[in-house]
Amino acid sequence: MHGPASPGWLLVALCAATGAYCLLRMRSSVEAQRRAAGGEALMGFGMAAMAVPPTVFTPPGWAWPLYAAVFGAAAVRALWSARGGPHHLHHLVGAAAMVYMAVVMAASPGGHHHGGSGVPLLTGVLLLYFTGYVLLAGARLVPGAVAAAGAGAAGWGDRPELARACRLSMGIGMVAMLLTL
């Protein structure tokens, strides 16, 4: 998660903006959308916090276990919610990836990231999953934008093409974070 400063700041900005939009989506009138947006906002802000370049801020040693606990709880919640639909399985994989990255960061000397400190097989599987997710989400986004052009005025929290773009952005962010692991 900690590479050169410029890409790190771009990743922070992308994830924070995505988290902020997900907070806006929580104003939707559809309860399922509000719950999904809440989990995605947590993921966006968590990714933004993990991506801050270490030259600016190095989290204390207790921060990584805290990240792991928060995203572990999010994974349990996603597992519980997966009974109602497969979309929550993606949240489960995302939360588990965040737990994995937090554990790797906690195990790194001094809490700093050094390339190759993760489990290569697990990192590869997560990279493969999120790369596939990004490609699929990108392909789904194009038809969604065309279909939305004829739709009536919807609130910011109820725009499916923006929700897809939000998920695509977080998927891209996850791939970037896993590549530095």
PDB file of C-alpha atoms in Angstrom, residues 22-124:
ATOM      1  CA  CYS A  22     -21.021   6.116  -0.880  1.00  0.00           C
ATOM      2  CA  LEU A  23     -22.010   8.202   2.157  1.00  0.00           C
ATOM      3  CA  LEU A  24     -24.184  10.245  -0.191  1.00  0.00           C
ATOM      4  CA  ARG A  25     -25.709   7.017  -1.537  1.00  0.00           C
ATOM      5  CA  MET A  26     -26.759   6.148   2.016  1.00  0.00           C
ATOM      6  CA  ARG A  27     -29.543   8.719   1.594  1.00  0.00           C
ATOM      7  CA  SER A  28     -31.314   6.387  -0.858  1.00  0.00           C
ATOM      8  CA  SER A  29     -34.923   5.479  -0.183  1.00  0.00           C
ATOM      9  CA  VAL A  30     -34.117   1.780  -0.801  1.00  0.00           C
ATOM     10  CA  GLU A  31     -32.890   0.059   2.364  1.00  0.00           C
ATOM     11  CA  ALA A  32     -30.726  -2.520   0.569  1.00  0.00           C
ATOM     12  CA  GLN A  33     -28.912   0.267  -1.288  1.00  0.00           C
ATOM     13  CA  ARG A  34     -28.315   2.144   1.964  1.00  0.00           C
ATOM     14  CA  ARG A  35     -26.769  -0.903   3.633  1.00  0.00           C
ATOM     15  CA  ALA A  36     -24.559  -1.698   0.640  1.00  0.00           C
ATOM     16  CA  ALA A  37     -23.484   1.946   0.428  1.00  0.00           C
ATOM     17  CA  GLY A  38     -22.532   1.929   4.118  1.00  0.00           C
ATOM     18  CA  GLY A  39     -20.255  -1.067   3.666  1.00  0.00           C
ATOM     19  CA  GLU A  40     -18.746   0.467   0.556  1.00  0.00           C
ATOM     20  CA  ALA A  41     -18.154   3.778   2.355  1.00  0.00           C
ATOM     21  CA  LEU A  42     -16.295   1.921   5.113  1.00  0.00           C
ATOM     22  CA  MET A  43     -14.219   0.157   2.477  1.00  0.00           C
ATOM     23  CA  GLY A  44     -13.456   3.391   0.604  1.00  0.00           C
ATOM     24  CA  PHE A  45     -12.362   5.321   3.680  1.00  0.00           C
ATOM     25  CA  GLY A  46     -10.406   2.332   5.008  1.00  0.00           C
ATOM     26  CA  MET A  47      -8.558   1.996   1.710  1.00  0.00           C
ATOM     27  CA  ALA A  48      -7.852   5.745   1.710  1.00  0.00           C
ATOM     28  CA  ALA A  49      -6.394   5.536   5.212  1.00  0.00           C
ATOM     29  CA  MET A  50      -4.209   2.550   4.311  1.00  0.00           C
ATOM     30  CA  ALA A  51      -2.902   4.280   1.185  1.00  0.00           C
ATOM     31  CA  VAL A  52      -1.559   7.424   2.886  1.00  0.00           C
ATOM     32  CA  PRO A  53       2.157   7.593   2.014  1.00  0.00           C
ATOM     33  CA  PRO A  54       4.368   6.696   5.012  1.00  0.00           C
ATOM     34  CA  THR A  55       6.456   9.818   4.464  1.00  0.00           C
ATOM     35  CA  VAL A  56       3.447  11.829   5.639  1.00  0.00           C
ATOM     36  CA  PHE A  57       2.036   9.585   8.350  1.00  0.00           C
ATOM     37  CA  THR A  58       3.120   6.248   9.709  1.00  0.00           C
ATOM     38  CA  PRO A  59       0.322   4.672  11.728  1.00  0.00           C
ATOM     39  CA  PRO A  60       1.162   3.495  15.242  1.00  0.00           C
ATOM     40  CA  GLY A  61       1.628  -0.232  15.777  1.00  0.00           C
ATOM     41  CA  TRP A  62      -1.870  -0.693  17.192  1.00  0.00           C
ATOM     42  CA  ALA A  63      -3.543   0.721  14.044  1.00  0.00           C
ATOM     43  CA  TRP A  64      -3.039  -2.375  11.878  1.00  0.00           C
ATOM     44  CA  PRO A  65      -4.657  -4.801  14.337  1.00  0.00           C
ATOM     45  CA  LEU A  66      -7.502  -2.275  14.670  1.00  0.00           C
ATOM     46  CA  TYR A  67      -7.925  -2.234  10.870  1.00  0.00           C
ATOM     47  CA  ALA A  68      -7.928  -6.036  10.877  1.00  0.00           C
ATOM     48  CA  ALA A  69     -10.597  -6.118  13.611  1.00  0.00           C
ATOM     49  CA  VAL A  70     -12.838  -3.545  11.901  1.00  0.00           C
ATOM     50  CA  PHE A  71     -12.655  -5.258   8.530  1.00  0.00           C
ATOM     51  CA  GLY A  72     -12.952  -8.668  10.180  1.00  0.00           C
ATOM     52  CA  ALA A  73     -16.258  -7.499  11.645  1.00  0.00           C
ATOM     53  CA  ALA A  74     -17.250  -6.183   8.202  1.00  0.00           C
ATOM     54  CA  ALA A  75     -16.405  -9.605   6.725  1.00  0.00           C
ATOM     55  CA  VAL A  76     -18.597 -11.368   9.290  1.00  0.00           C
ATOM     56  CA  ARG A  77     -21.433  -8.950   8.515  1.00  0.00           C
ATOM     57  CA  ALA A  78     -21.004  -9.543   4.768  1.00  0.00           C
ATOM     58  CA  LEU A  79     -21.000 -13.294   5.350  1.00  0.00           C
ATOM     59  CA  TRP A  80     -24.234 -12.981   7.305  1.00  0.00           C
ATOM     60  CA  SER A  81     -25.766 -10.760   4.615  1.00  0.00           C
ATOM     61  CA  ALA A  82     -24.684 -13.134   1.833  1.00  0.00           C
ATOM     62  CA  ARG A  83     -27.650 -15.300   2.734  1.00  0.00           C
ATOM     63  CA  GLY A  84     -29.801 -12.708   0.947  1.00  0.00           C
ATOM     64  CA  GLY A  85     -27.806 -12.298  -2.260  1.00  0.00           C
ATOM     65  CA  PRO A  86     -24.509 -13.000  -3.967  1.00  0.00           C
ATOM     66  CA  HIS A  87     -23.516  -9.296  -4.111  1.00  0.00           C
ATOM     67  CA  HIS A  88     -22.514  -9.546  -0.470  1.00  0.00           C
ATOM     68  CA  LEU A  89     -19.952 -12.209  -1.337  1.00  0.00           C
ATOM     69  CA  HIS A  90     -17.970  -9.500  -3.114  1.00  0.00           C
ATOM     70  CA  HIS A  91     -18.110  -7.427   0.077  1.00  0.00           C
ATOM     71  CA  LEU A  92     -16.879 -10.496   1.953  1.00  0.00           C
ATOM     72  CA  VAL A  93     -13.894 -10.897  -0.389  1.00  0.00           C
ATOM     73  CA  GLY A  94     -13.132  -7.156  -0.173  1.00  0.00           C
ATOM     74  CA  ALA A  95     -13.268  -7.110   3.617  1.00  0.00           C
ATOM     75  CA  ALA A  96     -11.146 -10.270   3.806  1.00  0.00           C
ATOM     76  CA  ALA A  97      -8.587  -8.645   1.481  1.00  0.00           C
ATOM     77  CA  MET A  98      -8.464  -5.621   3.781  1.00  0.00           C
ATOM     78  CA  VAL A  99      -7.896  -7.903   6.790  1.00  0.00           C
ATOM     79  CA  TYR A 100      -5.130  -9.658   4.884  1.00  0.00           C
ATOM     80  CA  MET A 101      -3.421  -6.385   3.962  1.00  0.00           C
ATOM     81  CA  ALA A 102      -3.685  -5.102   7.539  1.00  0.00           C
ATOM     82  CA  VAL A 103      -2.138  -8.316   8.878  1.00  0.00           C
ATOM     83  CA  VAL A 104       0.699  -8.069   6.338  1.00  0.00           C
ATOM     84  CA  MET A 105       1.303  -4.451   7.336  1.00  0.00           C
ATOM     85  CA  ALA A 106       1.288  -5.367  11.033  1.00  0.00           C
ATOM     86  CA  ALA A 107       3.838  -8.115  10.365  1.00  0.00           C
ATOM     87  CA  SER A 108       6.108  -5.817   8.329  1.00  0.00           C
ATOM     88  CA  PRO A 109       9.124  -4.476  10.225  1.00  0.00           C
ATOM     89  CA  GLY A 110       8.179  -1.192  11.847  1.00  0.00           C
ATOM     90  CA  GLY A 111       4.783  -1.166  10.155  1.00  0.00           C
ATOM     91  CA  HIS A 112       6.362  -0.046   6.891  1.00  0.00           C
ATOM     92  CA  HIS A 113       5.555  -1.862   3.713  1.00  0.00           C
ATOM     93  CA  HIS A 114       8.321  -3.646   1.918  1.00  0.00           C
ATOM     94  CA  GLY A 115       7.533  -5.404  -1.367  1.00  0.00           C
ATOM     95  CA  GLY A 116       7.069  -9.141  -1.131  1.00  0.00           C
ATOM     96  CA  SER A 117       5.899  -9.269   2.472  1.00  0.00           C
ATOM     97  CA  GLY A 118       2.554 -10.890   1.669  1.00  0.00           C
ATOM     98  CA  VAL A 119       1.816 -14.539   0.886  1.00  0.00           C
ATOM     99  CA  PRO A 120       2.414 -14.704  -2.895  1.00  0.00           C
ATOM    100  CA  LEU A 121      -0.297 -17.293  -3.607  1.00  0.00           C
ATOM    101  CA  LEU A 122      -2.971 -15.449  -1.613  1.00  0.00           C
ATOM    102  CA  THR A 123      -1.936 -12.098  -3.056  1.00  0.00           C
ATOM    103  CA  GLY A 124      -2.091 -13.604  -6.554  1.00  0.00           C
TER     104      GLY A 124
END
